[in-house]
C-alpha positions as MATLAB code, in Angstrom:
seq = 'MRIVHLSYVMVKEYSDPEIWLRRINFFVLLLEKMSIDHEIISMHCINYSGTLRKGNVAYHFLKRSGGAFSLASEVNNYAIGLRPDIIIVHGFHFPLQVLSLMQKRQRTMSIIIQHHAEQPLRHYKALLQRFVDPCISAYLFTSKDQARPWVEQGLIASQDKVFEIMEVPSVFLPIDRQKARLRTGVIERLVYLWVGRFDDNKDPFTLIKGFISFAISNPDVILYVVFRGGNLLNDVQQFLAQSDLNQKIRIVGEVSHEDLLYWYNSVDFIISTSHYEGSGVAVTEGMSCGCIPILTNIHSFCKMTNNMSFGKFFDPGNVDQLSEALEKTTSLDVVSERKKVLSYYQSTLSAKAISTGILSVCDRVINISPEK';
ca = [
       2.651  -59.841   -8.841;
       4.518  -62.782   -7.542;
       4.587  -65.957   -9.491;
       6.223  -69.200   -8.786;
       6.982  -71.728  -11.365;
       6.714  -75.321   -9.797;
       7.922  -78.421  -10.969;
       7.777  -81.800   -8.959;
       9.957  -83.621  -11.329;
      13.166  -84.935   -9.551;
      16.303  -84.841  -11.757;
      18.853  -86.829   -9.398;
      21.753  -86.600  -11.922;
      22.269  -82.713  -11.476;
      23.762  -81.710   -8.275;
      25.363  -78.265   -9.381;
      22.624  -75.505   -9.866;
      24.432  -73.535  -12.322;
      25.144  -76.663  -14.657;
      21.241  -77.334  -14.343;
      20.368  -73.753  -15.413;
      22.476  -73.949  -18.467;
      20.733  -77.055  -19.181;
      17.433  -75.474  -19.319;
      18.527  -72.345  -20.398;
      15.709  -71.617  -22.927;
      13.222  -71.645  -19.620;
      15.778  -69.307  -17.741;
      15.390  -66.849  -21.064;
      11.673  -66.781  -20.557;
      11.689  -66.228  -16.938;
      14.230  -63.278  -17.465;
      11.484  -61.641  -19.817;
       8.732  -62.222  -17.271;
      10.967  -60.869  -14.300;
      11.425  -57.131  -16.081;
       7.789  -56.337  -14.204;
       6.958  -59.018  -11.793;
       8.683  -61.034   -9.195;
       9.536  -64.396  -10.486;
      10.595  -67.447   -8.334;
      11.337  -70.963   -9.967;
      11.366  -73.960   -7.913;
      13.441  -77.158   -8.870;
      13.941  -80.663   -7.524;
      17.577  -81.657   -8.066;
      20.319  -83.092   -6.006;
      21.047  -79.572   -4.229;
      19.292  -77.956   -1.624;
      19.745  -73.903   -1.743;
      19.049  -70.855   -3.404;
      20.642  -69.121   -6.375;
      19.807  -65.449   -8.041;
      20.119  -65.037  -11.815;
      19.224  -61.417  -12.846;
      15.998  -60.569  -11.382;
      14.821  -64.300  -10.828;
      14.994  -66.232   -7.698;
      15.821  -70.092   -7.906;
      15.196  -72.417   -5.265;
      16.281  -76.155   -5.092;
      15.029  -78.794   -2.960;
      16.731  -82.122   -2.538;
      14.748  -85.390   -2.052;
      15.415  -86.612    1.732;
      12.663  -89.176    1.500;
      10.091  -90.544   -0.842;
       8.602  -88.974   -3.833;
       5.479  -87.760   -2.149;
       7.356  -86.536    0.665;
       9.168  -84.449   -1.322;
       6.169  -83.204   -3.171;
       4.611  -82.010    0.268;
       7.870  -80.394    1.204;
       7.854  -78.549   -2.187;
       4.163  -77.446   -1.594;
       4.733  -76.142    1.983;
       7.887  -74.214    0.603;
       5.730  -72.863   -2.194;
       2.931  -71.631   -0.070;
       5.548  -70.078    2.228;
       6.591  -67.904   -0.379;
       2.920  -66.203   -0.544;
       2.545  -66.242   -4.568;
      -0.284  -64.680   -6.181;
      -0.005  -67.448   -8.752;
       1.570  -70.876   -9.009;
       2.425  -72.226  -12.440;
       2.712  -76.113  -12.107;
       4.575  -77.429  -15.119;
       3.006  -80.712  -16.165;
       0.001  -82.747  -15.583;
       1.576  -85.974  -14.258;
       1.089  -85.072  -10.533;
      -2.692  -84.540  -10.003;
      -2.350  -85.888   -6.414;
       0.474  -83.462   -5.552;
      -1.563  -80.638   -7.028;
      -4.554  -81.666   -5.028;
      -2.266  -81.186   -1.777;
      -1.300  -78.111   -3.115;
      -4.911  -76.691   -3.449;
      -5.788  -77.886    0.027;
      -2.570  -76.086    1.424;
      -2.789  -72.885   -0.477;
      -4.066  -69.437    0.683;
      -7.587  -68.589   -0.563;
      -5.749  -65.468   -2.500;
      -3.502  -67.796   -4.503;
      -4.298  -69.299   -8.133;
      -2.967  -72.231   -9.703;
      -2.088  -72.454  -13.476;
      -1.241  -75.629  -15.122;
       1.125  -75.683  -18.069;
       0.964  -78.478  -20.812;
       4.236  -80.241  -21.432;
       3.414  -82.985  -24.061;
       1.164  -85.220  -21.687;
      -1.521  -86.999  -23.293;
      -4.870  -87.320  -21.479;
      -4.374  -88.940  -18.062;
      -5.841  -92.559  -17.479;
      -7.042  -94.494  -14.313;
      -6.642  -93.168  -11.006;
      -4.761  -89.917  -12.040;
      -7.810  -89.269  -14.644;
     -10.115  -89.396  -11.513;
      -7.552  -87.224   -9.220;
      -7.507  -84.731  -12.301;
     -11.068  -84.312  -12.212;
     -11.161  -83.318   -8.718;
      -8.332  -80.924   -9.217;
      -9.647  -78.875  -12.107;
     -12.482  -77.004  -10.332;
      -9.453  -75.229   -8.536;
      -7.465  -74.583  -11.368;
      -7.713  -71.051  -12.931;
      -6.305  -71.570  -16.389;
      -4.366  -74.384  -18.704;
      -1.751  -73.433  -20.988;
      -1.559  -75.453  -24.397;
       0.585  -74.423  -27.528;
      -2.590  -75.300  -29.143;
      -6.522  -75.285  -27.978;
      -6.968  -78.431  -30.204;
      -4.530  -80.490  -27.993;
      -6.793  -79.680  -25.180;
      -9.957  -80.767  -26.716;
      -9.431  -84.572  -25.649;
      -8.804  -83.417  -21.867;
     -12.210  -81.617  -22.238;
     -13.901  -84.279  -23.905;
     -13.079  -86.505  -21.383;
     -14.087  -84.580  -18.461;
     -10.334  -83.962  -17.327;
     -10.894  -80.140  -17.959;
     -14.449  -78.523  -17.488;
     -14.197  -76.170  -20.386;
     -12.121  -74.765  -23.139;
     -12.746  -71.390  -21.857;
     -10.070  -72.264  -19.218;
      -7.397  -73.264  -21.985;
      -4.978  -70.475  -23.272;
      -2.714  -71.097  -26.414;
       0.791  -70.336  -25.204;
       3.928  -71.849  -26.911;
       5.687  -74.403  -24.447;
       9.318  -72.878  -24.631;
      11.493  -70.693  -26.512;
      14.553  -70.943  -28.248;
      18.068  -69.333  -27.249;
      19.240  -69.359  -30.786;
      19.185  -66.316  -33.115;
      20.318  -66.260  -36.937;
      24.062  -65.874  -37.542;
      26.164  -65.240  -40.439;
      25.704  -68.215  -42.842;
      29.383  -68.489  -44.083;
      30.701  -68.444  -40.223;
      27.922  -71.234  -39.669;
      29.023  -73.500  -42.697;
      32.653  -73.033  -41.801;
      31.822  -74.847  -38.575;
      29.445  -77.572  -40.056;
      31.243  -78.198  -43.320;
      27.753  -77.653  -45.191;
      28.511  -76.444  -48.835;
      25.392  -77.512  -50.817;
      22.743  -75.127  -52.327;
      19.698  -76.630  -50.986;
      20.132  -78.260  -47.640;
      17.532  -79.731  -45.351;
      17.850  -80.584  -41.633;
      16.246  -83.144  -39.288;
      16.909  -83.165  -35.448;
      15.435  -85.824  -33.385;
      15.567  -89.453  -31.889;
      15.345  -92.703  -33.846;
      11.886  -94.018  -32.389;
       8.458  -94.286  -33.786;
       6.921  -91.246  -32.882;
       9.793  -89.355  -34.523;
       9.588  -91.542  -37.643;
      12.932  -91.599  -39.329;
      11.542  -94.173  -41.761;
       9.092  -91.657  -43.239;
      11.935  -89.123  -43.260;
      14.296  -91.659  -45.159;
      11.700  -92.755  -47.643;
      10.279  -89.257  -48.252;
      13.651  -87.613  -48.904;
      15.142  -90.358  -51.108;
      12.063  -90.366  -53.108;
      12.401  -86.641  -53.679;
      16.422  -86.804  -54.406;
      15.767  -88.883  -57.137;
      14.276  -86.149  -59.554;
      16.647  -83.663  -57.690;
      20.196  -84.791  -57.698;
      21.656  -81.668  -55.644;
      19.674  -81.974  -52.574;
      21.132  -83.055  -49.407;
      19.573  -83.987  -45.902;
      21.506  -83.937  -42.580;
      20.344  -85.894  -39.981;
      21.371  -84.961  -36.011;
      19.896  -87.597  -33.697;
      20.423  -88.400  -30.290;
      19.704  -92.226  -29.325;
      16.521  -94.015  -30.051;
      15.398  -97.779  -30.475;
      15.683  -97.754  -34.084;
      19.046  -96.596  -34.860;
      20.132 -100.262  -36.179;
      17.116 -100.688  -38.318;
      17.951  -97.079  -39.758;
      21.692  -97.939  -40.309;
      20.515 -101.147  -42.227;
      17.961  -99.611  -44.261;
      20.290  -96.841  -45.548;
      23.071  -99.187  -46.140;
      20.668 -101.001  -48.722;
      19.752  -97.798  -50.641;
      21.576  -96.536  -53.613;
      20.908  -93.114  -52.936;
      21.936  -93.160  -49.041;
      24.819  -90.521  -49.966;
      22.072  -87.899  -50.120;
      21.535  -88.497  -46.414;
      24.337  -87.300  -44.349;
      24.037  -89.131  -40.707;
      25.700  -86.316  -38.175;
      24.879  -88.188  -35.335;
      24.702  -86.268  -31.879;
      26.122  -82.855  -31.594;
      26.079  -80.527  -28.553;
      23.232  -78.159  -28.095;
      25.682  -75.158  -28.623;
      26.861  -76.636  -31.807;
      23.019  -76.892  -33.058;
      23.200  -72.907  -33.447;
      25.425  -73.497  -36.325;
      23.477  -76.398  -38.161;
      20.329  -74.394  -37.863;
      21.965  -71.432  -39.410;
      23.745  -73.718  -42.215;
      20.429  -75.012  -43.654;
      17.496  -73.810  -45.545;
      14.848  -76.199  -44.342;
      14.019  -77.879  -40.839;
      12.043  -81.499  -41.395;
      10.107  -83.019  -38.627;
       8.143  -86.381  -39.339;
       6.759  -86.523  -35.712;
       3.372  -88.062  -34.915;
       2.934  -85.907  -31.770;
       4.646  -82.902  -30.260;
       3.853  -80.965  -27.312;
       5.409  -77.945  -29.235;
       8.520  -79.196  -30.968;
      11.871  -77.697  -29.574;
      13.689  -78.350  -32.596;
      11.628  -77.023  -34.792;
      11.064  -73.748  -32.864;
      15.047  -73.440  -32.512;
      15.132  -74.081  -36.327;
      12.803  -71.512  -36.789;
      14.386  -68.814  -34.632;
      17.034  -69.198  -37.231;
      15.091  -68.833  -40.094;
      14.776  -72.438  -41.294;
      11.737  -73.073  -43.033;
       9.672  -75.587  -41.749;
       8.527  -78.792  -43.508;
       6.325  -80.580  -40.939;
       3.438  -83.094  -40.336;
       0.337  -81.377  -40.011;
      -0.488  -81.812  -36.381;
      -1.818  -79.312  -33.745;
       1.180  -78.123  -32.289;
       2.809  -77.351  -35.724;
      -0.247  -75.860  -37.250;
      -0.351  -73.465  -34.544;
       3.389  -72.736  -34.624;
       3.167  -71.977  -38.189;
       0.055  -69.382  -37.827;
      -2.142  -72.497  -39.207;
       0.256  -73.445  -41.797;
       0.539  -69.915  -43.454;
       4.189  -70.427  -44.470;
       6.199  -73.789  -44.762;
       4.893  -77.137  -46.283;
       2.911  -79.992  -44.571;
       2.038  -83.543  -45.092;
       0.041  -86.160  -42.816;
       2.255  -88.058  -40.262;
       3.546  -91.281  -41.911;
       2.781  -90.428  -45.448;
       5.794  -90.889  -47.377;
       4.353  -89.681  -50.577;
       3.205  -86.410  -49.347;
       6.324  -85.593  -47.741;
       8.167  -86.373  -51.091;
       5.731  -83.892  -52.784;
       6.220  -81.201  -49.918;
       9.802  -81.224  -50.514;
       9.369  -80.990  -54.336;
       7.483  -77.689  -53.634;
      10.410  -76.434  -51.835;
      12.410  -76.440  -54.946;
      10.360  -73.661  -56.393;
       9.996  -71.582  -53.124;
      11.326  -68.154  -52.780;
      13.474  -68.714  -49.832;
      14.268  -65.347  -48.907;
      10.591  -64.199  -48.666;
       9.796  -67.635  -46.813;
      12.693  -67.106  -44.353;
      11.194  -63.572  -43.698;
       7.682  -65.209  -42.618;
       9.278  -67.689  -40.476;
      11.473  -64.785  -38.435;
       8.690  -62.493  -38.365;
       6.045  -64.996  -36.824;
       8.666  -66.489  -34.655;
       9.699  -63.020  -33.002;
       5.826  -62.212  -32.579;
       4.395  -65.581  -31.056;
       7.256  -67.985  -30.363;
       9.971  -66.007  -28.906;
      10.943  -65.433  -25.167;
       9.294  -62.060  -25.512;
       6.163  -63.437  -26.755;
       5.563  -66.190  -24.617;
       6.244  -63.937  -21.427;
       3.685  -61.575  -22.704;
       1.098  -64.355  -23.269;
       1.801  -66.072  -19.923;
       1.592  -62.780  -18.018;
      -1.671  -62.051  -19.931;
      -3.207  -64.796  -18.496;
      -2.006  -64.252  -15.185;
      -3.279  -60.819  -15.273;
      -6.709  -62.339  -16.379;
      -6.557  -64.875  -13.560;
      -5.896  -62.271  -10.812;
      -8.746  -59.807  -12.147;
     -11.315  -62.312  -12.196;
     -10.754  -63.911   -9.106;
     -13.815  -63.646   -6.997;
     -12.018  -63.663   -4.032;
      -9.407  -60.879   -4.693;
];
């Protein structure tokens, strides 16, 4: 089976394909797993034109020479010329481009769309998506619950076309804890980590208020905060400066992606206060290193924890519930819970598991197509 992964997103900042592939190493890892038994081609729009082969995967790069739609037309023509059995389109934001792809495709070619955190489309894009839907063989969502609004609004005809597949895997693994802590300087016993942006969706204020409330009765706990940007940075800094317990929250700031490996392996728990996520990359990475999740009970996180069968949960924005969830971690069997996390990650969220899931959908699409 020949499968083409296609993205219409133009990333002008990158002109070196090797650097770009290092930037998306989690996706490269997934494609490597998929290419063991199938021909995998991946198309990207960066400031470079050419091809590059990594292992069994062929990467094709197209550089913009005109407007966005002219690039999409070039991408579609190029993809069709590869004569794939299946094209997996990444993201819902380009229904006009997908409509053009449908009109050009061979009748024996199937199209799958993978969800990447998009909310249901509106206005003209919603109308176009309704035209696109009849020719889409399958949709990949982290959780079927995420697809429900799309179905209710008529953007996807039926839940039967929706398959639960994790968005991306982690490239990290558990490493020696002492080695990791030598790198990060973490020494405390019960340690918590939050990774994200300081914005309304990630909700750092619920994090800080909930943790401070928890720390009042648990003086030995420490929260480390790794963040990159966000419009709430000044507000967070001012809030912490006025707190008597601000020493319980260590603001690390931005670290390289490579160094996150050591942070995830230095702590016991990964916290997310997000109101919405397509999947949750930081949580996935933390879980791949054995971090026990403390999460908002949103659709993606429920799916990523086997319907909340491990970890602790709270309603988005609910400071008291977060504090209560944190309190429960003090009596948790950390060793046993870590084993549950790592076992579920490997079986469901790892690159191998995601590859198996995608290929299973591809086999189903090929086998049920009346034109094959």
